[in-house]
């Protein structure tokens, strides 16, 4: 799909070979391009590279050949490998979690802008958006964005595209539940998801003054958990609240409030001075499920935080190689593609291993080995006790 970026008889390293080289490097834990110099000492990596590892300057130059159109193609390839894992699922519901993350930058990269950056306030950054499927751990959509870009109305069409991908790839009669934080509490995003047939959403609400007042005045609270003394610790209520912009857009959604006495993590909002409760509010288009079940659906969204941490620490999506925005975008997509390919490999060959990225690499790929040639055939010898050796025997 990308060899057209490098043409002519003088081409030694086609673009496709360079991209596979970067995927191989990412899979074995190398997060930066200059790490290719270290991998050049590994015989297997050299063999996979075609017999010679190119100069890192060549790889840097080739990455800058990527533009927005080529990155759109690469994003579709990455997403398709993530979506392929959905066809084998036999579940009533599949959860698509969409979130943004901050990538602090320490240079003069194109697209680096000032924005939300809790760890390094005042430092420029990128602000990518990611869509993950909780049940498979795969990425089905991603886009690198400047650091001054937040989640809002402009992302409605993009989020709709991500949700449509999941809906079109899950088995028949499998529902899709989209979970997003309070950044998605805007009419255009809620409407975009609602308009995708077969999709539901649970979105954390912005606790605006009018909504806070509605929660404070609510009287019909249902107790769903009690302490040892029989005192309620968790209560839930369904509100009749509708935002003005929903009414103007002729939309109507359910609003669920949950108040707890046992919550000690996340942002704490206390509305009642005489009651030791903190409150969360959720918006959904699920008209059937029990209010407490809807709140529990959103609690599962906490899984996306360690997933993003795995992408940052395992494949290094936060490491940017160049000063060019589209080149950095391409490298992030290649790393996400490597992650999806690794998940597919683990599912096929070592589904009993419950670990995540770095530990899987240690168990399956970064093991001692020796290459030998005999009868014009190349053989890879690994220790009999290694998991890779057991997989090789099974595949043979």
CSV table of C-alpha atoms in Angstrom, one decimal:
chain,number,residue,atom,x,y,z
A,1,UNK,CA,0.0,0.0,0.0
A,2,UNK,CA,2.9,2.4,0.6
A,3,UNK,CA,5.6,1.4,-1.9
A,4,UNK,CA,4.5,4.2,-4.2
A,5,UNK,CA,6.2,6.6,-1.9
A,6,UNK,CA,9.6,5.3,-3.0
A,7,UNK,CA,9.9,4.3,-6.7
A,8,UNK,CA,12.7,3.7,-9.2
A,9,UNK,CA,15.4,1.2,-9.9
A,10,UNK,CA,17.7,2.7,-7.3
A,11,UNK,CA,15.4,2.0,-4.4
A,12,UNK,CA,17.2,-0.4,-2.0
A,13,UNK,CA,14.8,-0.2,1.0
A,14,UNK,CA,11.2,-0.1,-0.2
A,15,UNK,CA,8.7,1.8,2.0
A,16,UNK,CA,6.9,-1.4,2.9
A,17,UNK,CA,10.2,-3.0,4.1
A,18,UNK,CA,11.0,0.0,6.3
A,19,UNK,CA,7.5,-0.1,7.9
A,20,UNK,CA,7.8,-3.8,8.6
A,21,UNK,CA,11.3,-3.1,10.1
A,22,UNK,CA,9.8,-0.5,12.5
A,23,UNK,CA,7.0,-2.9,13.4
A,24,UNK,CA,9.5,-5.7,14.3
A,25,UNK,CA,11.5,-3.3,16.3
A,26,UNK,CA,8.5,-2.1,18.2
A,27,UNK,CA,7.3,-5.7,19.0
A,28,UNK,CA,10.5,-6.6,20.7
A,29,UNK,CA,10.5,-3.5,22.8
A,30,UNK,CA,12.5,-0.9,21.0
A,31,UNK,CA,10.6,2.4,21.2
A,32,UNK,CA,12.9,4.7,19.4
A,33,UNK,CA,14.4,4.7,15.9
A,34,UNK,CA,18.0,5.1,17.0
A,35,UNK,CA,17.5,1.7,18.8
A,36,UNK,CA,17.9,0.1,15.4
A,37,UNK,CA,21.6,0.4,15.8
A,38,UNK,CA,21.5,-1.9,18.8
A,39,UNK,CA,19.2,-4.4,17.0
A,40,UNK,CA,21.5,-4.5,14.1
A,41,UNK,CA,23.7,-6.9,16.2
A,42,UNK,CA,20.9,-9.5,16.4
A,43,UNK,CA,21.1,-12.1,13.6
A,44,UNK,CA,17.4,-12.8,13.5
A,45,UNK,CA,16.5,-9.1,13.3
A,46,UNK,CA,19.0,-8.6,10.5
A,47,UNK,CA,17.5,-11.6,8.6
A,48,UNK,CA,14.0,-10.1,8.9
A,49,UNK,CA,15.4,-6.8,7.7
A,50,UNK,CA,16.4,-8.4,4.4
A,51,UNK,CA,20.0,-9.1,5.3
A,52,UNK,CA,21.0,-5.5,6.2
A,53,UNK,CA,19.6,-3.0,8.7
A,54,UNK,CA,19.4,0.4,7.0
A,55,UNK,CA,21.0,3.6,8.3
A,56,UNK,CA,18.8,5.3,10.9
A,57,UNK,CA,19.1,8.5,8.8
A,58,UNK,CA,17.4,6.6,5.9
A,59,UNK,CA,14.5,5.5,8.2
A,60,UNK,CA,14.1,9.1,9.5
A,61,UNK,CA,13.8,10.4,5.9
A,62,UNK,CA,11.4,7.7,4.9
A,63,UNK,CA,9.1,8.5,7.8
A,64,UNK,CA,8.8,12.1,6.6
A,65,UNK,CA,7.4,10.8,3.3
A,66,UNK,CA,4.1,10.1,5.1
A,67,UNK,CA,1.4,12.7,4.7
A,68,UNK,CA,-2.2,12.9,5.9
A,69,UNK,CA,-3.6,10.7,3.1
A,70,UNK,CA,-1.0,8.0,3.7
A,71,UNK,CA,-1.6,8.1,7.4
A,72,UNK,CA,-5.3,7.7,6.8
A,73,UNK,CA,-4.6,4.5,4.9
A,74,UNK,CA,-2.3,3.3,7.7
A,75,UNK,CA,-4.9,4.1,10.3
A,76,UNK,CA,-7.4,1.9,8.5
A,77,UNK,CA,-4.9,-1.0,8.3
A,78,UNK,CA,-4.2,-0.6,12.0
A,79,UNK,CA,-7.9,-0.5,12.9
A,80,UNK,CA,-8.7,-3.5,10.7
A,81,UNK,CA,-6.3,-5.7,12.6
A,82,UNK,CA,-7.9,-4.5,15.8
A,83,UNK,CA,-11.4,-5.2,14.5
A,84,UNK,CA,-10.5,-8.7,13.3
A,85,UNK,CA,-10.4,-9.9,16.9
A,86,UNK,CA,-14.2,-9.1,17.3
A,87,UNK,CA,-15.5,-11.7,14.9
A,88,UNK,CA,-14.7,-14.5,17.4
A,89,UNK,CA,-16.4,-12.9,20.4
A,90,UNK,CA,-19.5,-14.6,21.7
A,91,UNK,CA,-20.8,-11.9,24.1
A,92,UNK,CA,-24.0,-10.1,24.7
A,93,UNK,CA,-22.2,-6.8,24.8
A,94,UNK,CA,-18.9,-5.4,23.7
A,95,UNK,CA,-17.5,-2.2,25.2
A,96,UNK,CA,-15.7,0.5,23.1
A,97,UNK,CA,-13.8,3.0,25.3
A,98,UNK,CA,-12.7,6.3,23.8
A,99,UNK,CA,-10.3,8.6,25.6
A,100,UNK,CA,-7.6,11.2,25.0
A,101,UNK,CA,-4.1,11.2,26.5
A,102,UNK,CA,-1.3,13.8,26.9
A,103,UNK,CA,2.1,13.2,25.3
A,104,UNK,CA,4.5,15.9,26.7
A,105,UNK,CA,7.2,17.0,24.2
A,106,UNK,CA,10.7,18.2,24.9
A,107,UNK,CA,11.6,19.9,21.7
A,108,UNK,CA,10.3,22.0,18.8
A,109,UNK,CA,8.1,19.4,17.1
A,110,UNK,CA,5.6,20.6,14.6
A,111,UNK,CA,2.1,20.6,16.1
A,112,UNK,CA,3.4,20.9,19.7
A,113,UNK,CA,1.0,23.3,21.4
A,114,UNK,CA,0.2,24.4,24.9
A,115,UNK,CA,-2.9,22.7,26.4
A,116,UNK,CA,-4.1,20.5,29.2
A,117,UNK,CA,-0.9,18.9,30.7
A,118,UNK,CA,-1.3,17.9,34.4
A,119,UNK,CA,2.1,16.4,34.7
A,120,UNK,CA,4.1,19.1,33.0
A,121,UNK,CA,2.0,22.3,33.2
A,122,UNK,CA,3.1,24.9,30.7
A,123,UNK,CA,4.9,22.4,28.5
A,124,UNK,CA,3.9,21.8,24.9
A,125,UNK,CA,2.4,18.5,24.0
A,126,UNK,CA,0.4,16.3,21.6
A,127,UNK,CA,-3.1,15.2,22.5
A,128,UNK,CA,-4.0,12.0,20.6
A,129,UNK,CA,-7.5,10.4,20.7
A,130,UNK,CA,-7.7,6.6,21.0
A,131,UNK,CA,-10.5,4.1,20.7
A,132,UNK,CA,-10.0,0.7,22.4
A,133,UNK,CA,-12.2,-2.4,22.6
A,134,UNK,CA,-12.1,-3.5,26.3
A,135,UNK,CA,-12.7,-7.3,25.6
A,136,UNK,CA,-9.9,-7.7,23.1
A,137,UNK,CA,-7.5,-5.0,24.3
A,138,UNK,CA,-7.0,-3.8,20.7
A,139,UNK,CA,-7.0,-0.3,19.3
A,140,UNK,CA,-9.7,0.3,16.6
A,141,UNK,CA,-9.1,4.0,16.0
A,142,UNK,CA,-6.5,6.6,16.7
A,143,UNK,CA,-5.5,10.1,15.6
A,144,UNK,CA,-2.6,12.3,16.7
A,145,UNK,CA,-3.6,15.9,17.5
A,146,UNK,CA,-1.9,19.1,18.6
A,147,UNK,CA,-1.8,19.7,22.3
A,148,UNK,CA,-4.3,22.5,22.3
A,149,UNK,CA,-7.1,20.1,21.0
A,150,UNK,CA,-9.6,18.8,23.5
A,151,UNK,CA,-12.6,16.5,23.2
A,152,UNK,CA,-15.7,18.3,21.9
A,153,UNK,CA,-18.1,19.0,19.1
A,154,UNK,CA,-15.5,18.8,16.4
A,155,UNK,CA,-14.9,15.1,17.3
A,156,UNK,CA,-18.5,14.0,16.7
A,157,UNK,CA,-18.0,12.6,13.2
A,158,UNK,CA,-14.7,10.9,14.2
A,159,UNK,CA,-16.3,9.2,17.2
A,160,UNK,CA,-19.2,8.1,15.0
A,161,UNK,CA,-16.8,6.5,12.6
A,162,UNK,CA,-15.1,4.6,15.4
A,163,UNK,CA,-18.4,3.3,16.8
A,164,UNK,CA,-19.6,2.3,13.3
A,165,UNK,CA,-16.5,0.3,12.8
A,166,UNK,CA,-17.2,-1.7,15.9
A,167,UNK,CA,-20.9,-2.2,15.2
A,168,UNK,CA,-20.2,-3.5,11.7
A,169,UNK,CA,-17.6,-6.1,12.9
A,170,UNK,CA,-19.3,-7.6,16.0
A,171,UNK,CA,-21.4,-10.8,15.6
A,172,UNK,CA,-25.1,-10.4,15.0
A,173,UNK,CA,-27.1,-9.7,18.1
A,174,UNK,CA,-24.1,-8.4,20.0
A,175,UNK,CA,-24.6,-4.9,21.4
A,176,UNK,CA,-22.0,-2.2,21.5
A,177,UNK,CA,-21.6,0.1,24.5
A,178,UNK,CA,-19.5,3.2,24.1
A,179,UNK,CA,-18.0,4.7,27.3
A,180,UNK,CA,-16.5,8.2,27.4
A,181,UNK,CA,-15.7,10.7,30.1
A,182,UNK,CA,-17.3,14.1,30.7
A,183,UNK,CA,-15.5,15.6,27.6
A,184,UNK,CA,-18.2,13.8,25.5
A,185,UNK,CA,-21.1,15.6,27.3
A,186,UNK,CA,-22.0,17.6,24.3
A,187,UNK,CA,-25.1,17.2,22.1
A,188,UNK,CA,-23.3,16.6,18.9
A,189,UNK,CA,-21.2,13.7,20.2
A,190,UNK,CA,-24.1,12.1,22.1
A,191,UNK,CA,-26.3,12.4,19.0
A,192,UNK,CA,-23.6,11.0,16.7
A,193,UNK,CA,-23.3,7.8,18.8
A,194,UNK,CA,-27.1,7.6,19.2
A,195,UNK,CA,-27.6,7.7,15.5
A,196,UNK,CA,-25.4,4.6,14.9
A,197,UNK,CA,-27.9,1.6,14.9
A,198,UNK,CA,-27.0,-1.0,17.4
A,199,UNK,CA,-24.9,1.2,19.7
A,200,UNK,CA,-25.5,2.4,23.2
A,201,UNK,CA,-23.5,4.9,25.2
A,202,UNK,CA,-22.7,5.7,28.9
A,203,UNK,CA,-21.1,9.1,29.3
A,204,UNK,CA,-20.1,10.8,32.5
A,205,UNK,CA,-22.0,14.1,32.8
A,206,UNK,CA,-20.5,17.5,33.5
A,207,UNK,CA,-21.9,18.6,36.8
A,208,UNK,CA,-23.2,22.0,35.8
A,209,UNK,CA,-25.1,24.1,38.3
A,210,UNK,CA,-28.5,23.2,36.9
A,211,UNK,CA,-27.7,19.5,37.0
A,212,UNK,CA,-26.2,19.7,40.5
A,213,UNK,CA,-29.4,21.4,41.7
A,214,UNK,CA,-31.5,18.6,40.2
A,215,UNK,CA,-29.4,16.0,42.0
A,216,UNK,CA,-29.7,17.8,45.3
A,217,UNK,CA,-33.4,18.0,45.0
A,218,UNK,CA,-33.9,14.3,44.1
A,219,UNK,CA,-35.9,12.4,46.6
A,220,UNK,CA,-36.3,8.9,45.1
A,221,UNK,CA,-33.0,7.3,45.9
A,222,UNK,CA,-32.7,3.5,45.8
A,223,UNK,CA,-30.2,1.8,48.1
A,224,UNK,CA,-28.0,-0.7,46.3
A,225,UNK,CA,-25.4,-1.4,49.0
A,226,UNK,CA,-25.3,-1.1,52.8
A,227,UNK,CA,-22.6,-1.2,55.5
A,228,UNK,CA,-22.5,-3.6,58.5
A,229,UNK,CA,-24.9,-1.4,60.4
A,230,UNK,CA,-27.5,-1.4,57.6
A,231,UNK,CA,-26.8,2.2,56.6
A,232,UNK,CA,-26.8,2.9,52.9
A,233,UNK,CA,-23.3,3.3,51.3
A,234,UNK,CA,-24.4,3.5,47.6
A,235,UNK,CA,-27.7,4.9,46.3
A,236,UNK,CA,-28.9,5.5,42.7
A,237,UNK,CA,-31.7,7.7,41.3
A,238,UNK,CA,-33.0,8.4,37.8
A,239,UNK,CA,-33.5,12.1,37.2
A,240,UNK,CA,-36.0,13.8,34.9
A,241,UNK,CA,-33.3,16.4,34.0
A,242,UNK,CA,-32.8,17.3,30.3
A,243,UNK,CA,-30.3,19.9,29.1
A,244,UNK,CA,-31.7,22.9,27.2
A,245,UNK,CA,-29.5,22.0,24.1
A,246,UNK,CA,-31.0,18.5,24.0
A,247,UNK,CA,-34.4,20.0,23.9
A,248,UNK,CA,-33.4,22.4,21.1
A,249,UNK,CA,-31.9,19.5,19.1
A,250,UNK,CA,-35.0,17.4,19.8
A,251,UNK,CA,-33.0,14.8,21.7
A,252,UNK,CA,-33.9,13.0,25.0
A,253,UNK,CA,-31.5,10.9,27.1
A,254,UNK,CA,-31.6,9.2,30.5
A,255,UNK,CA,-29.8,10.8,33.3
A,256,UNK,CA,-28.6,8.5,36.2
A,257,UNK,CA,-27.2,9.9,39.5
A,258,UNK,CA,-25.1,7.7,41.9
A,259,UNK,CA,-24.1,8.9,45.4
A,260,UNK,CA,-21.6,7.0,47.5
A,261,UNK,CA,-20.2,7.1,51.0
A,262,UNK,CA,-17.4,4.6,50.2
A,263,UNK,CA,-15.8,6.3,47.2
A,264,UNK,CA,-12.2,7.5,47.9
A,265,UNK,CA,-10.8,7.8,44.4
A,266,UNK,CA,-11.2,10.2,41.5
A,267,UNK,CA,-12.7,13.7,41.7
A,268,UNK,CA,-14.9,14.1,44.8
A,269,UNK,CA,-18.1,16.2,44.5
A,270,UNK,CA,-20.0,16.7,47.7
A,271,UNK,CA,-23.4,18.4,47.4
A,272,UNK,CA,-25.0,17.7,50.8
A,273,UNK,CA,-23.3,19.4,53.7
A,274,UNK,CA,-25.2,17.2,56.2
A,275,UNK,CA,-24.6,13.9,54.3
A,276,UNK,CA,-21.3,12.2,53.7
A,277,UNK,CA,-22.0,11.4,50.1
A,278,UNK,CA,-20.1,12.1,46.9
A,279,UNK,CA,-21.9,12.0,43.6
A,280,UNK,CA,-21.5,11.0,39.9
A,281,UNK,CA,-24.0,11.5,37.1
A,282,UNK,CA,-24.2,9.5,33.9
A,283,UNK,CA,-26.0,10.1,30.6
A,284,UNK,CA,-27.2,7.2,28.5
A,285,UNK,CA,-29.5,6.2,25.6
A,286,UNK,CA,-30.1,2.8,27.2
A,287,UNK,CA,-33.8,2.9,27.9
A,288,UNK,CA,-34.0,-0.7,29.2
A,289,UNK,CA,-31.3,-1.5,31.7
A,290,UNK,CA,-31.5,-0.9,35.4
A,291,UNK,CA,-30.0,2.4,36.6
A,292,UNK,CA,-27.4,0.7,38.8
A,293,UNK,CA,-26.4,-1.6,36.0
A,294,UNK,CA,-25.8,1.4,33.8
A,295,UNK,CA,-23.5,2.9,36.5
A,296,UNK,CA,-21.6,-0.3,36.8
A,297,UNK,CA,-21.2,-0.4,33.0
A,298,UNK,CA,-19.3,2.9,33.3
A,299,UNK,CA,-17.1,1.7,36.1
A,300,UNK,CA,-15.6,-0.8,33.8
A,301,UNK,CA,-14.2,2.1,31.8
A,302,UNK,CA,-11.4,2.4,34.3
A,303,UNK,CA,-9.7,-0.3,32.4
A,304,UNK,CA,-8.7,2.1,29.6
A,305,UNK,CA,-6.2,4.0,31.8
A,306,UNK,CA,-3.9,0.9,32.2
A,307,UNK,CA,-4.5,0.1,28.6
A,308,UNK,CA,-3.1,3.5,27.5
A,309,UNK,CA,-0.3,3.1,30.1
A,310,UNK,CA,0.5,-0.2,28.4
A,311,UNK,CA,0.7,1.5,25.0
A,312,UNK,CA,2.9,4.2,26.4
A,313,UNK,CA,5.3,1.9,28.3
A,314,UNK,CA,5.1,-1.2,26.1
A,315,UNK,CA,5.2,0.2,22.6
A,316,UNK,CA,6.1,3.8,23.4
A,317,UNK,CA,3.4,5.8,21.6
A,318,UNK,CA,4.5,8.8,23.6
A,319,UNK,CA,8.0,8.7,22.1
A,320,UNK,CA,8.1,10.9,19.0
A,321,UNK,CA,11.0,10.4,16.5
A,322,UNK,CA,11.0,13.6,14.4
A,323,UNK,CA,10.1,17.2,14.2
A,324,UNK,CA,7.4,16.5,11.5
A,325,UNK,CA,3.8,16.1,12.7
A,326,UNK,CA,2.7,13.6,10.0
A,327,UNK,CA,5.9,11.5,10.5
A,328,UNK,CA,5.2,11.4,14.2
A,329,UNK,CA,1.6,10.5,13.5
A,330,UNK,CA,2.8,7.6,11.2
A,331,UNK,CA,5.1,6.3,13.9
A,332,UNK,CA,2.3,6.3,16.5
A,333,UNK,CA,0.1,4.3,14.1
A,334,UNK,CA,2.9,1.8,13.4
A,335,UNK,CA,3.3,1.2,17.1
A,336,UNK,CA,-0.5,0.7,17.5
A,337,UNK,CA,-0.4,-1.7,14.6
A,338,UNK,CA,2.4,-3.6,16.2
A,339,UNK,CA,0.3,-3.8,19.4
A,340,UNK,CA,-2.7,-5.2,17.5
A,341,UNK,CA,-0.5,-7.7,15.7
A,342,UNK,CA,1.0,-8.8,19.0
A,343,UNK,CA,-2.5,-9.2,20.6
A,344,UNK,CA,-3.5,-11.4,17.6
A,345,UNK,CA,-0.4,-13.5,17.9
A,346,UNK,CA,-1.0,-14.1,21.6
A,347,UNK,CA,-4.6,-15.0,21.1
A,348,UNK,CA,-3.7,-17.5,18.4
A,349,UNK,CA,-0.5,-19.0,20.0
A,350,UNK,CA,-0.6,-18.4,23.8
A,351,UNK,CA,-4.1,-17.5,24.8
A,352,UNK,CA,-3.5,-19.0,28.3
A,353,UNK,CA,-1.1,-16.2,29.2
A,354,UNK,CA,-3.0,-13.4,31.0
A,355,UNK,CA,-0.1,-10.9,30.9
A,356,UNK,CA,0.2,-7.6,29.1
A,357,UNK,CA,2.7,-6.2,26.6
A,358,UNK,CA,6.2,-6.1,28.2
A,359,UNK,CA,5.8,-9.5,30.0
A,360,UNK,CA,4.4,-11.2,26.9
A,361,UNK,CA,7.5,-9.9,24.9
A,362,UNK,CA,9.8,-11.4,27.6
A,363,UNK,CA,8.0,-14.7,27.5
A,364,UNK,CA,7.4,-15.1,23.8
A,365,UNK,CA,10.0,-13.1,21.8
A,366,UNK,CA,13.0,-11.9,23.7
A,367,UNK,CA,14.5,-15.3,24.4
A,368,UNK,CA,17.9,-16.7,23.6
A,369,UNK,CA,18.2,-18.3,20.2
A,370,UNK,CA,20.5,-19.4,17.4
A,371,UNK,CA,20.2,-19.2,13.6
A,372,UNK,CA,21.6,-22.0,11.5
A,373,UNK,CA,21.6,-22.7,7.8
A,374,UNK,CA,21.3,-26.3,6.4
A,375,UNK,CA,20.3,-27.5,3.0
A,376,UNK,CA,19.5,-23.9,1.9
A,377,UNK,CA,17.1,-23.7,4.8
A,378,UNK,CA,17.2,-21.2,7.7
A,379,UNK,CA,16.4,-22.6,11.2
A,380,UNK,CA,15.8,-20.9,14.5
A,381,UNK,CA,16.9,-22.9,17.5
A,382,UNK,CA,15.5,-21.9,20.9
A,383,UNK,CA,15.9,-23.5,24.4
A,384,UNK,CA,13.4,-26.4,24.9
A,385,UNK,CA,12.1,-24.8,28.2
A,386,UNK,CA,11.2,-21.5,26.5
A,387,UNK,CA,7.5,-20.8,25.6
A,388,UNK,CA,8.6,-19.8,22.1
A,389,UNK,CA,10.1,-23.3,21.5
A,390,UNK,CA,6.8,-24.9,22.7
A,391,UNK,CA,4.8,-22.7,20.2
A,392,UNK,CA,7.2,-23.6,17.4
A,393,UNK,CA,6.7,-27.3,18.1
A,394,UNK,CA,2.9,-26.9,18.2
A,395,UNK,CA,2.9,-25.0,14.9
A,396,UNK,CA,5.0,-27.6,13.2
